[in-house]
Structures are given as C-alpha cells and as structure tokens.
Coordinates of N, CA and C and ligand atoms in Angstrom, one line a residue:
M1 N -111.9 -60.4 95.3 CA -112.4 -61.7 95.6 C -111.3 -62.7 96.0
Y2 N -111.7 -63.7 96.6 CA -110.7 -64.7 97.1 C -111.4 -66.1 96.6
I3 N -110.6 -66.9 96.0 CA -111.1 -68.2 95.5 C -110.1 -69.3 96.0
Q4 N -110.7 -70.2 96.7 CA -109.8 -71.3 97.2 C -110.3 -72.6 96.5
Q5 N -109.5 -73.3 95.8 CA -109.7 -74.6 95.3 C -109.7 -75.6 96.5
I6 N -110.8 -76.3 96.7 CA -110.8 -77.3 97.8 C -110.4 -78.7 97.2
R7 N -111.3 -79.2 96.3 CA -111.0 -80.5 95.7 C -112.1 -80.6 94.6
N8 N -111.8 -81.3 93.5 CA -112.7 -81.4 92.4 C -113.4 -80.1 92.1
A9 N -114.7 -80.0 92.1 CA -115.3 -78.7 91.8 C -115.6 -77.9 93.0
T10 N -115.3 -78.4 94.1 CA -115.6 -77.7 95.4 C -114.7 -76.5 95.6
L11 N -115.3 -75.3 95.7 CA -114.5 -74.1 95.9 C -115.1 -73.3 97.1
V12 N -114.3 -72.5 97.7 CA -114.7 -71.5 98.6 C -114.5 -70.2 97.9
V13 N -115.5 -69.3 97.8 CA -115.4 -68.1 97.1 C -115.8 -67.0 98.0
E14 N -114.9 -66.0 98.3 CA -115.3 -64.8 99.1 C -115.5 -63.7 98.0
Y15 N -116.7 -63.1 98.1 CA -117.0 -62.2 97.0 C -117.9 -61.1 97.6
A16 N -117.4 -59.8 97.5 CA -118.2 -58.7 98.1 C -118.6 -59.0 99.5
G17 N -117.7 -59.5 100.3 CA -117.9 -59.7 101.7 C -118.7 -60.9 102.1
K18 N -119.1 -61.7 101.1 CA -119.8 -62.9 101.4 C -119.0 -64.1 101.1
R19 N -119.3 -65.2 101.8 CA -118.5 -66.4 101.6 C -119.4 -67.5 101.1
F20 N -119.0 -68.0 99.9 CA -119.8 -69.0 99.2 C -119.1 -70.3 99.1
L21 N -119.8 -71.4 99.2 CA -119.3 -72.7 99.0 C -119.9 -73.3 97.8
V22 N -119.1 -73.6 96.8 CA -119.6 -74.1 95.5 C -119.4 -75.6 95.4
D23 N -120.4 -76.3 95.0 CA -120.4 -77.7 94.7 C -119.6 -78.6 95.7
P24 N -120.2 -78.6 96.9 CA -119.5 -79.3 98.0 C -119.5 -80.9 97.8
M25 N -118.4 -81.4 97.6 CA -118.2 -82.9 97.8 C -117.2 -83.0 99.0
L26 N -117.7 -83.4 100.1 CA -116.9 -83.3 101.3 C -116.5 -84.6 101.9
A27 N -116.7 -85.7 101.2 CA -116.4 -87.1 101.8 C -114.9 -87.3 101.9
E28 N -114.6 -88.2 102.8 CA -113.2 -88.7 102.9 C -112.9 -89.4 101.6
K29 N -111.6 -89.4 101.3 CA -111.0 -90.2 100.2 C -111.6 -91.6 100.2
G30 N -112.0 -92.0 99.0 CA -112.4 -93.4 98.9 C -113.8 -93.8 99.4
S31 N -114.7 -92.9 99.7 CA -116.0 -93.2 100.3 C -117.0 -93.8 99.3
Y32 N -116.8 -93.5 98.0 CA -117.9 -93.9 97.1 C -117.3 -94.8 96.0
P33 N -118.2 -95.7 95.4 CA -117.7 -96.5 94.3 C -117.3 -95.6 93.1
P34 N -116.5 -96.1 92.3 CA -116.1 -95.3 91.1 C -117.2 -95.2 90.1
F35 N -117.1 -94.2 89.3 CA -118.0 -94.1 88.1 C -117.7 -95.3 87.2
P36 N -118.7 -96.1 86.9 CA -118.4 -97.3 86.1 C -118.2 -97.0 84.6
N37 N -117.6 -98.0 83.9 CA -117.3 -97.9 82.5 C -116.5 -96.6 82.2
A38 N -115.5 -96.5 83.0 CA -114.6 -95.3 82.9 C -113.2 -95.7 83.4
P39 N -112.3 -94.8 83.1 CA -110.9 -95.0 83.6 C -110.8 -95.2 85.1
R40 N -109.8 -95.9 85.6 CA -109.6 -96.2 87.0 C -110.8 -96.7 87.7
E41 N -111.4 -97.7 87.1 CA -112.6 -98.3 87.7 C -112.3 -99.1 89.0
D42 N -111.0 -99.3 89.2 CA -110.6 -100.0 90.5 C -110.4 -99.0 91.6
Q43 N -110.6 -97.7 91.4 CA -110.4 -96.8 92.5 C -111.6 -96.1 93.0
N44 N -111.8 -96.1 94.3 CA -113.0 -95.4 94.9 C -112.8 -93.9 94.8
N45 N -113.9 -93.2 94.9 CA -113.9 -91.7 94.9 C -114.3 -91.2 96.3
P46 N -113.8 -90.0 96.6 CA -112.8 -89.2 95.8 C -111.5 -89.9 95.9
L47 N -110.7 -89.6 94.9 CA -109.3 -90.2 94.8 C -108.4 -89.6 95.8
V48 N -108.7 -88.4 96.2 CA -107.7 -87.7 97.1 C -108.5 -87.2 98.3
S49 N -107.7 -86.9 99.4 CA -108.3 -86.4 100.6 C -108.6 -84.9 100.5
L50 N -109.4 -84.4 101.3 CA -109.6 -82.9 101.4 C -108.3 -82.3 101.9
P51 N -108.0 -81.1 101.4 CA -106.7 -80.5 101.8 C -106.7 -79.8 103.2
T52 N -107.9 -79.8 103.8 CA -108.1 -79.1 105.1 C -109.3 -79.7 105.8
T53 N -109.6 -79.2 107.0 CA -110.7 -79.8 107.7 C -112.0 -79.4 107.2
I54 N -113.0 -80.2 107.3 CA -114.4 -79.8 106.9 C -114.8 -78.6 107.7
D55 N -114.5 -78.5 108.9 CA -114.9 -77.3 109.7 C -114.4 -76.0 109.1
S56 N -113.1 -76.1 108.7 CA -112.5 -74.8 108.1 C -113.2 -74.5 106.8
I57 N -113.6 -75.5 106.1 CA -114.3 -75.3 104.8 C -115.7 -74.6 105.0
I58 N -116.4 -75.2 105.9 CA -117.8 -74.8 106.0 C -118.1 -73.6 107.0
Q59 N -117.0 -73.2 107.7 CA -117.3 -72.2 108.7 C -117.6 -70.8 108.0
N60 N -118.6 -70.1 108.6 CA -119.0 -68.8 108.1 C -119.4 -68.8 106.6
I61 N -119.9 -69.9 106.1 CA -120.4 -69.9 104.7 C -121.8 -69.2 104.8
D62 N -121.9 -68.2 103.9 CA -123.2 -67.5 103.8 C -124.2 -68.2 102.8
A63 N -123.7 -68.8 101.8 CA -124.5 -69.5 100.8 C -123.8 -70.6 100.1
V64 N -124.5 -71.6 99.7 CA -124.0 -72.7 99.0 C -124.6 -72.7 97.6
I65 N -123.7 -72.9 96.6 CA -124.2 -73.0 95.2 C -124.0 -74.4 94.7
V66 N -125.1 -75.1 94.3 CA -125.0 -76.5 93.8 C -125.4 -76.5 92.3
T67 N -124.4 -76.7 91.5 CA -124.7 -76.5 90.0 C -125.5 -77.7 89.4
H68 N -125.4 -78.8 90.1 CA -126.2 -80.0 89.7 C -125.9 -81.1 90.8
L69 N -126.6 -82.2 90.8 CA -126.6 -83.1 91.9 C -125.7 -84.3 91.7
H70 N -124.9 -84.4 90.7 CA -124.0 -85.5 90.7 C -123.1 -85.6 91.9
Y71 N -122.8 -86.8 92.4 CA -122.2 -86.8 93.7 C -120.8 -86.2 93.9
D72 N -120.2 -85.9 92.7 CA -118.9 -85.2 92.8 C -119.1 -83.7 93.0
H73 N -120.4 -83.3 93.1 CA -120.7 -81.8 93.3 C -121.6 -81.6 94.6
W74 N -122.3 -82.6 95.0 CA -123.2 -82.5 96.1 C -123.3 -83.9 96.7
D75 N -122.7 -84.1 97.8 CA -122.6 -85.5 98.3 C -123.2 -85.7 99.7
E76 N -123.2 -87.0 100.1 CA -123.8 -87.3 101.4 C -123.1 -86.6 102.5
A77 N -121.8 -86.5 102.4 CA -121.0 -85.8 103.5 C -121.5 -84.3 103.6
A78 N -121.6 -83.7 102.5 CA -122.1 -82.3 102.5 C -123.5 -82.2 103.1
K79 N -124.4 -83.1 102.7 CA -125.7 -83.1 103.3 C -125.7 -83.3 104.8
E80 N -124.7 -84.1 105.3 CA -124.6 -84.3 106.8 C -124.1 -83.1 107.5
V81 N -123.0 -82.5 107.0 CA -122.3 -81.5 107.8 C -122.9 -80.0 107.6
L82 N -123.5 -79.8 106.5 CA -124.0 -78.4 106.3 C -125.2 -78.1 107.2
P83 N -125.3 -76.9 107.8 CA -126.5 -76.6 108.6 C -127.7 -76.6 107.8
K84 N -128.8 -77.2 108.3 CA -130.0 -77.4 107.5 C -130.7 -76.0 107.1
E85 N -130.3 -75.0 107.8 CA -130.9 -73.7 107.5 C -130.1 -72.8 106.6
I86 N -129.0 -73.4 106.1 CA -128.1 -72.6 105.3 C -128.7 -72.3 103.9
K87 N -128.5 -71.1 103.4 CA -129.0 -70.7 102.1 C -128.3 -71.6 101.0
I88 N -129.1 -72.2 100.2 CA -128.6 -73.0 99.1 C -129.2 -72.5 97.8
F89 N -128.4 -72.3 96.7 CA -128.9 -72.0 95.4 C -128.7 -73.3 94.5
S90 N -129.8 -73.7 93.9 CA -129.7 -74.8 93.0 C -130.2 -74.4 91.6
Q91 N -130.0 -75.2 90.6 CA -130.3 -74.8 89.2 C -131.7 -74.8 88.8
N92 N -132.5 -75.7 89.4 CA -134.0 -75.8 89.0 C -134.8 -76.4 90.1
E93 N -136.1 -76.4 89.8 CA -137.1 -76.9 90.8 C -136.8 -78.4 91.2
E94 N -136.4 -79.2 90.2 CA -136.2 -80.6 90.4 C -135.0 -80.8 91.4
D95 N -134.0 -80.1 91.2 CA -132.8 -80.2 92.1 C -133.2 -79.6 93.5
A96 N -133.9 -78.5 93.5 CA -134.3 -77.8 94.7 C -135.1 -78.8 95.6
T97 N -136.0 -79.5 94.9 CA -136.9 -80.4 95.7 C -136.0 -81.5 96.3
E98 N -135.1 -82.0 95.6 CA -134.3 -83.1 96.1 C -133.4 -82.6 97.3
I99 N -132.9 -81.4 97.2 CA -132.1 -80.8 98.3 C -133.0 -80.5 99.5
R100 N -134.2 -80.1 99.2 CA -135.2 -79.9 100.4 C -135.5 -81.2 101.0
N101 N -135.7 -82.2 100.2 CA -136.0 -83.5 100.8 C -134.9 -84.1 101.6
A102 N -133.7 -83.5 101.5 CA -132.6 -83.9 102.3 C -132.6 -83.1 103.6
G103 N -133.6 -82.3 103.8 CA -133.8 -81.5 105.1 C -133.4 -80.1 105.0
F104 N -133.0 -79.6 103.9 CA -132.6 -78.2 103.8 C -133.8 -77.3 103.6
Q105 N -133.9 -76.2 104.4 CA -135.1 -75.4 104.5 C -135.0 -74.1 103.7
N106 N -133.9 -73.8 103.2 CA -133.7 -72.5 102.6 C -133.1 -72.6 101.2
V107 N -133.8 -73.2 100.4 CA -133.2 -73.5 99.0 C -133.9 -72.6 98.0
D108 N -133.1 -71.9 97.2 CA -133.7 -71.0 96.2 C -133.2 -71.5 94.8
I109 N -133.9 -71.1 93.8 CA -133.5 -71.5 92.5 C -132.7 -70.3 91.8
L110 N -131.6 -70.6 91.3 CA -130.8 -69.5 90.6 C -131.6 -69.1 89.3
T111 N -131.6 -67.9 89.0 CA -132.3 -67.4 87.8 C -131.3 -66.5 87.1
E112 N -131.8 -65.8 86.0 CA -131.0 -64.8 85.3 C -130.7 -63.6 86.2
D113 N -131.6 -63.4 87.1 CA -131.4 -62.2 87.9 C -131.6 -62.4 89.4
T114 N -130.9 -63.4 89.9 CA -130.9 -63.6 91.4 C -129.9 -62.6 92.0
V115 N -130.4 -62.0 93.1 CA -129.5 -61.1 93.9 C -129.4 -61.6 95.3
F116 N -128.2 -61.8 95.8 CA -128.0 -62.2 97.2 C -127.2 -61.2 97.9
D117 N -127.8 -60.5 98.8 CA -127.1 -59.4 99.5 C -126.3 -58.5 98.6
G118 N -127.0 -58.1 97.6 CA -126.4 -57.1 96.7 C -125.5 -57.7 95.6
I119 N -125.2 -59.0 95.7 CA -124.4 -59.6 94.7 C -125.3 -60.2 93.7
Q120 N -125.0 -59.9 92.4 CA -125.8 -60.6 91.3 C -125.3 -61.9 91.0
L121 N -126.1 -62.9 91.0 CA -125.7 -64.3 90.7 C -126.6 -64.7 89.5
K122 N -125.9 -64.7 88.4 CA -126.7 -65.0 87.2 C -126.5 -66.5 86.7
K123 N -127.5 -67.2 86.7 CA -127.4 -68.6 86.2 C -127.0 -68.6 84.8
T124 N -126.1 -69.5 84.4 CA -125.7 -69.7 83.0 C -125.9 -71.1 82.6
K125 N -126.0 -71.3 81.3 CA -126.3 -72.6 80.7 C -125.0 -73.4 80.6
G126 N -125.1 -74.7 80.7 CA -124.0 -75.6 80.4 C -124.4 -76.8 79.7
E127 N -123.5 -77.5 79.0 CA -123.8 -78.8 78.4 C -122.7 -79.8 78.9
H128 N -123.2 -80.8 79.6 CA -122.4 -81.7 80.4 C -122.0 -82.8 79.4
G129 N -121.4 -82.5 78.3 CA -121.0 -83.4 77.3 C -121.5 -83.0 75.9
R130 N -121.3 -83.9 74.9 CA -121.8 -83.6 73.6 C -122.5 -84.8 73.0
G131 N -123.6 -84.6 72.4 CA -124.3 -85.7 71.7 C -125.1 -86.6 72.7
E132 N -125.0 -87.9 72.4 CA -125.8 -88.9 73.1 C -125.6 -88.9 74.6
V133 N -124.3 -88.6 75.0 CA -124.0 -88.7 76.4 C -124.8 -87.6 77.3
L134 N -125.2 -86.6 76.6 CA -125.9 -85.5 77.3 C -127.2 -86.0 77.9
K135 N -127.9 -86.9 77.3 CA -129.1 -87.4 77.9 C -128.9 -88.0 79.2
M136 N -127.8 -88.8 79.3 CA -127.5 -89.4 80.6 C -126.9 -88.4 81.6
A137 N -126.1 -87.5 81.1 CA -125.5 -86.5 82.0 C -126.4 -85.6 82.7
G138 N -127.5 -85.2 81.9 CA -128.5 -84.3 82.6 C -128.2 -82.9 82.6
Q139 N -129.1 -82.1 83.2 CA -129.0 -80.7 83.3 C -127.9 -80.2 84.2
V140 N -127.2 -79.1 83.9 CA -126.3 -78.5 84.7 C -126.4 -77.0 84.6
C141 N -125.7 -76.2 85.4 CA -125.6 -74.8 85.2 C -124.3 -74.3 85.6
G142 N -124.1 -73.0 85.3 CA -122.9 -72.3 85.8 C -123.5 -71.0 86.5
V143 N -122.6 -70.1 86.9 CA -123.0 -68.8 87.5 C -122.0 -67.7 87.3
V144 N -122.6 -66.5 87.0 CA -121.8 -65.3 86.9 C -122.0 -64.5 88.1
F145 N -121.0 -64.1 88.8 CA -121.0 -63.2 90.0 C -120.7 -61.8 89.5
T146 N -121.5 -60.8 89.9 CA -121.1 -59.4 89.6 C -121.5 -58.6 90.8
H147 N -120.7 -57.6 91.1 CA -120.9 -56.6 92.2 C -120.1 -55.4 91.8
E148 N -120.6 -54.2 92.2 CA -119.8 -53.0 91.8 C -118.4 -53.0 92.4
S149 N -118.2 -53.6 93.5 CA -116.9 -53.5 94.1 C -115.9 -54.7 93.7
E150 N -116.4 -55.5 92.8 CA -115.6 -56.7 92.5 C -115.5 -56.9 91.0
K151 N -114.4 -57.6 90.6 CA -114.3 -58.1 89.2 C -115.4 -59.1 88.9
T152 N -115.7 -59.3 87.7 CA -116.8 -60.3 87.3 C -116.2 -61.7 87.3
L153 N -116.9 -62.6 87.9 CA -116.4 -64.0 88.1 C -117.4 -64.9 87.4
Y154 N -116.9 -65.8 86.5 CA -117.8 -66.7 85.8 C -117.3 -68.1 86.2
I155 N -118.2 -68.8 86.9 CA -117.9 -70.3 87.2 C -118.7 -71.1 86.3
A156 N -118.1 -71.7 85.3 CA -118.8 -72.3 84.2 C -119.5 -73.6 84.5
G157 N -119.0 -74.3 85.6 CA -119.7 -75.6 86.0 C -119.3 -76.7 85.0
D158 N -120.0 -77.8 85.1 CA -119.7 -79.0 84.4 C -120.2 -78.9 82.9
T159 N -119.4 -78.1 82.2 CA -119.8 -77.9 80.8 C -118.6 -78.1 79.8
V160 N -118.9 -78.5 78.6 CA -117.9 -78.4 77.6 C -117.9 -77.0 77.0
W161 N -117.0 -76.8 76.1 CA -117.0 -75.5 75.4 C -118.1 -75.6 74.3
Y162 N -119.0 -74.6 74.2 CA -120.0 -74.5 73.1 C -120.5 -73.1 73.1
D163 N -121.4 -72.8 72.2 CA -121.7 -71.4 71.9 C -122.2 -70.6 73.1
A164 N -122.9 -71.3 74.0 CA -123.4 -70.6 75.2 C -122.3 -70.1 76.1
V165 N -121.2 -70.8 76.1 CA -120.1 -70.4 77.0 C -119.5 -69.1 76.3
Q166 N -119.3 -69.2 75.0 CA -118.9 -68.0 74.3 C -119.8 -66.8 74.6
G167 N -121.1 -67.1 74.6 CA -122.1 -66.0 74.8 C -122.0 -65.4 76.2
V168 N -121.8 -66.2 77.2 CA -121.6 -65.7 78.5 C -120.3 -64.7 78.6
I169 N -119.3 -65.2 77.9 CA -118.0 -64.4 77.9 C -118.3 -63.1 77.2
D170 N -119.0 -63.2 76.0 CA -119.2 -62.0 75.2 C -120.1 -60.9 76.0
I171 N -121.1 -61.4 76.7 CA -122.0 -60.5 77.4 C -121.4 -60.0 78.7
H172 N -120.8 -60.8 79.5 CA -120.3 -60.4 80.8 C -118.9 -60.0 80.9
Q173 N -118.1 -60.4 79.9 CA -116.6 -60.0 79.9 C -116.0 -60.4 81.3
P174 N -116.1 -61.6 81.7 CA -115.6 -61.9 83.1 C -114.1 -61.8 83.1
E175 N -113.6 -61.3 84.2 CA -112.1 -61.1 84.4 C -111.5 -62.4 85.0
V176 N -112.4 -63.2 85.7 CA -111.9 -64.4 86.3 C -112.9 -65.5 85.8
I177 N -112.4 -66.6 85.3 CA -113.2 -67.7 84.8 C -112.8 -69.0 85.4
V178 N -113.7 -69.7 86.1 CA -113.3 -71.1 86.6 C -113.9 -72.1 85.7
L179 N -113.0 -73.0 85.3 CA -113.4 -74.1 84.3 C -113.2 -75.4 85.0
N180 N -114.2 -76.3 84.8 CA -114.0 -77.7 85.2 C -113.4 -78.4 84.0
A181 N -112.1 -78.7 84.2 CA -111.2 -79.0 83.1 C -110.5 -80.3 83.2
G182 N -111.1 -81.3 83.9 CA -110.4 -82.6 84.0 C -110.7 -83.5 82.8
D183 N -111.4 -83.0 81.8 CA -111.8 -83.9 80.6 C -112.3 -85.2 81.1
N184 N -113.2 -85.2 82.1 CA -113.7 -86.5 82.6 C -114.5 -87.2 81.5
Q185 N -114.4 -88.5 81.4 CA -115.0 -89.2 80.3 C -115.4 -90.6 80.8
F186 N -116.4 -91.2 80.2 CA -116.7 -92.6 80.3 C -115.9 -93.3 79.2
N187 N -115.9 -94.6 79.1 CA -115.1 -95.2 78.0 C -115.7 -94.9 76.7
Q188 N -117.0 -94.6 76.6 CA -117.5 -94.1 75.4 C -118.2 -92.8 75.6
G189 N -118.4 -92.0 74.5 CA -119.2 -90.8 74.6 C -118.5 -89.5 74.7
G190 N -117.2 -89.5 74.8 CA -116.4 -88.3 74.8 C -116.4 -87.4 76.1
S191 N -115.9 -86.2 76.0 CA -115.7 -85.4 77.1 C -117.0 -85.0 77.8
L192 N -117.0 -85.0 79.1 CA -118.2 -84.6 79.9 C -118.0 -83.2 80.4
V193 N -116.8 -82.8 80.5 CA -116.5 -81.4 80.9 C -115.3 -80.9 80.0
M194 N -114.7 -79.8 80.3 CA -113.7 -79.3 79.4 C -112.4 -80.1 79.4
G195 N -111.9 -80.3 78.2 CA -110.5 -80.8 78.0 C -109.6 -79.6 77.6
K196 N -108.4 -80.0 77.2 CA -107.5 -78.9 77.0 C -107.9 -78.0 75.8
D197 N -108.5 -78.6 74.7 CA -108.9 -77.8 73.6 C -110.0 -76.9 73.9
D198 N -110.9 -77.3 74.8 CA -112.0 -76.5 75.3 C -111.4 -75.3 76.0
V199 N -110.5 -75.6 76.9 CA -109.8 -74.5 77.7 C -109.2 -73.5 76.8
Y200 N -108.6 -74.0 75.7 CA -107.9 -73.1 74.7 C -109.0 -72.2 74.1
E201 N -110.1 -72.8 73.7 CA -111.2 -71.9 73.2 C -111.6 -70.8 74.1
V202 N -111.7 -71.2 75.4 CA -112.1 -70.2 76.4 C -111.1 -69.1 76.4
Y203 N -109.8 -69.5 76.5 CA -108.7 -68.5 76.4 C -108.8 -67.5 75.2
K204 N -109.1 -68.1 74.0 CA -109.2 -67.3 72.8 C -110.4 -66.3 72.9
A205 N -111.5 -66.8 73.6 CA -112.6 -65.9 73.7 C -112.4 -64.9 74.8
A206 N -111.6 -65.1 75.7 CA -111.4 -64.2 76.8 C -109.9 -64.1 77.1
P207 N -109.1 -63.5 76.2 CA -107.7 -63.5 76.3 C -107.2 -62.7 77.5
N208 N -108.0 -61.8 78.0 CA -107.5 -61.0 79.1 C -108.0 -61.5 80.5
A209 N -108.7 -62.6 80.5 CA -109.2 -63.1 81.7 C -108.2 -64.1 82.4
K210 N -108.3 -64.2 83.7 CA -107.5 -65.3 84.3 C -108.4 -66.5 84.4
I211 N -107.9 -67.6 83.9 CA -108.7 -68.9 83.9 C -108.2 -69.8 85.0
I212 N -109.1 -70.3 85.8 CA -108.7 -71.2 86.9 C -109.2 -72.6 86.5
A213 N -108.4 -73.5 86.4 CA -108.8 -74.9 86.0 C -108.9 -75.8 87.2
V214 N -110.1 -76.3 87.4 CA -110.4 -77.2 88.6 C -111.1 -78.4 88.1
H215 N -111.6 -79.2 89.0 CA -112.2 -80.5 88.7 C -111.2 -81.4 88.0
M216 N -110.0 -81.5 88.7 CA -108.9 -82.3 88.1 C -108.4 -83.3 89.1
E217 N -108.2 -84.5 88.6 CA -107.5 -85.6 89.3 C -108.2 -86.0 90.6
A218 N -109.5 -85.8 90.7 CA -110.1 -86.0 92.0 C -111.1 -87.1 92.0
V219 N -111.7 -87.4 90.8 CA -112.6 -88.5 90.7 C -112.2 -89.4 89.5
N220 N -112.6 -90.7 89.5 CA -111.8 -91.7 88.7 C -111.8 -91.5 87.2
H221 N -112.9 -90.8 86.7 CA -112.9 -90.7 85.2 C -112.2 -89.5 84.6
W222 N -111.3 -88.9 85.4 CA -110.5 -87.8 84.8 C -109.6 -88.3 83.7
T223 N -109.3 -87.5 82.7 CA -108.4 -87.9 81.7 C -107.3 -86.8 81.4
L224 N -107.5 -85.6 81.9 CA -106.5 -84.6 81.7 C -105.9 -84.2 83.0
S225 N -104.6 -84.3 83.1 CA -103.9 -84.0 84.3 C -103.5 -82.5 84.4
R226 N -103.2 -82.1 85.6 CA -102.8 -80.7 85.7 C -101.5 -80.4 84.9
E227 N -100.6 -81.4 85.0 CA -99.3 -81.2 84.3 C -99.5 -81.1 82.8
E228 N -100.4 -82.0 82.3 CA -100.6 -82.0 80.8 C -101.3 -80.7 80.4
L229 N -102.2 -80.2 81.2 CA -102.9 -78.9 80.8 C -101.9 -77.8 80.8
K230 N -101.0 -77.8 81.8 CA -100.0 -76.7 81.9 C -99.0 -76.7 80.7
S231 N -98.6 -77.9 80.4 CA -97.6 -78.0 79.3 C -98.3 -77.7 77.9
F232 N -99.6 -78.0 77.8 CA -100.4 -77.6 76.6 C -100.5 -76.1 76.6
A233 N -100.8 -75.5 77.7 CA -101.0 -74.0 77.7 C -99.7 -73.3 77.4
D234 N -98.6 -73.9 77.9 CA -97.3 -73.4 77.6 C -97.0 -73.4 76.0
E235 N -97.3 -74.6 75.5 CA -97.1 -74.8 74.0 C -97.9 -73.8 73.2
K236 N -99.1 -73.6 73.7 CA -100.0 -72.7 72.9 C -99.8 -71.2 73.3
G237 N -99.0 -70.9 74.2 CA -98.7 -69.5 74.6 C -99.7 -68.9 75.5
F238 N -100.4 -69.6 76.3 CA -101.3 -69.0 77.3 C -101.1 -69.4 78.7
L239 N -99.9 -69.9 79.0 CA -99.6 -70.4 80.4 C -99.8 -69.3 81.4
S240 N -99.5 -68.0 81.0 CA -99.6 -66.9 82.0 C -101.1 -66.5 82.2
N241 N -102.0 -67.0 81.4 CA -103.4 -66.7 81.6 C -104.1 -67.7 82.4
I242 N -103.5 -68.8 82.7 CA -104.2 -69.9 83.4 C -103.5 -70.3 84.7
L243 N -104.4 -70.6 85.7 CA -104.0 -71.0 87.0 C -104.5 -72.5 87.1
V244 N -103.7 -73.3 87.6 CA -104.1 -74.7 87.8 C -103.8 -75.1 89.2
P245 N -104.7 -74.8 90.1 CA -104.4 -74.9 91.5 C -104.3 -76.4 92.0
D246 N -103.4 -76.6 93.0 CA -103.5 -77.8 93.7 C -104.6 -77.7 94.7
D247 N -105.1 -78.8 95.2 CA -106.1 -78.7 96.2 C -105.6 -77.9 97.4
G248 N -106.5 -77.0 97.9 CA -106.1 -76.1 99.0 C -105.5 -74.8 98.6
E249 N -105.1 -74.7 97.3 CA -104.5 -73.4 96.9 C -105.5 -72.3 96.7
A250 N -105.1 -71.1 96.9 CA -106.1 -70.0 96.8 C -105.5 -68.8 96.1
Y251 N -106.4 -68.0 95.6 CA -105.9 -66.7 94.9 C -106.9 -65.6 95.3
S252 N -106.3 -64.4 95.2 CA -107.1 -63.2 95.4 C -107.0 -62.3 94.1
F253 N -108.1 -61.7 93.8 CA -108.2 -60.9 92.6 C -108.8 -59.5 92.9
Ligands
ZN301 ZN1 -118.5 -83.1 87.9

C-alpha cells in the first residue's frame, strides 16, 4: 500500500490496486472562517495550502471515503471538483443523503462487511471527544482495509482513544494505523481527536504497528504540533513506531 498525507485528514491511499481519497478538504488556504471558541480564532481555515495540485490529488481516484461531514473532512471545494459519478462511501444514511443532495449519484454506506473490488472495508466506531462535547461533535467512523495481498490498514478517523479503538486493534491486528492526532479542541470540552497520550495508548495496544499521525496543524483548533508529538514519542521510547508526515509526504508498506 501507498499512503500520502495531503493535508489535515485528507489522504490518498493506494491499496490492492485501487486508489482511495479519504476525507477530502480541498479548499485553498484561508477559505473558511475559523472554528469559533477555539485557539487561533483570528486565522481562517485551512491554515496551510495544499502540497500539490487538486488535479494530481483527484486523478484516477476509484473511491472516496468520507468519515463524517465536518468541513475539515468534506468541504465545498471537494464537492465542486470531484466527479458526480465517483463512488463515495459514507458512515450512515444521514450523511449519504447529504452527499447525494450535493449531486453525487454513487454513494454507499460503509458497513461491517463492505467489499469494494475485492477489498474489505470495515466501518469502525469512533468517538469525536469525551463527555458533553460528544453531543455537539456528532457521529464519526473509521475504516479497516483488508485484502489478501496487503497488510491491514486501520484509519481511525476523528476519534479519541477509547475501548472501541482497542477492540479494533485486538480484532484486526492492523500493521498500519492512521491516527488523527492534532488534539484539536475548543476552549472548553477537551480533546476532539487524539492527543499525545491517546497516541501512546494506541502504540501500547499495537506495539508492532506503524502509526501515522495526521490531522495536524491544518485547522485552527489544533493543540498538538508535529514537533511536540515527535519529542513525546522519543521520550516514551516509541519514536521508531510513529511517522509524522509533512503535508505531501508519502509512505509505502
Ligand atoms: Zn476533523
């Protein structure tokens, strides 16, 4: 498999010969107002530019996976540039309806046993925060990719560490795990995605996996930088297990 970090949670994943686009936020730097009541309220999102052209990101995409509809995962620019007949997987009927209403004709709902061209795509649970903030954050999902010719890939999505993440790791033993690890937060309510302690829990649950930390430094409410995560991983002794890509960086496994 080949995984390219684009920006925020947007990834290009080539897996068993198919090319997936995950959580496309494709707008130019500064297109949207910041998330309110959060750090860097004076800066528009995205905070940074795309590392490459939109054309090179969306060319030859076989399917798009949208883990939820927050605009840092599915934005107006993506709706404009993606072909309306492209295959899209969404987490539930509600999201699928909204995506269809934007003109997309080929939207499916991810399940526990979705198969796309021989690739198993298993929807996984996520919790987009802890406690009260969850009501506002809404439903999210992740996905596990499996195929006989590939290592198992777990893209956890916008979730904090909790028992269901442990469960996915126990059941699927993924060799590659993508975590949204910018510890994004509002001024109140705590982490909305993984912070460094959550990443450490994932490492302890999957000490042989490669962890790729994304969703960093791209939207205003991030609180964990790449540098801080790397030095924390170094301190805790798992720096060699974690990859913290710059935008545009890619890996093959
Ligand atoms: Zn997000």
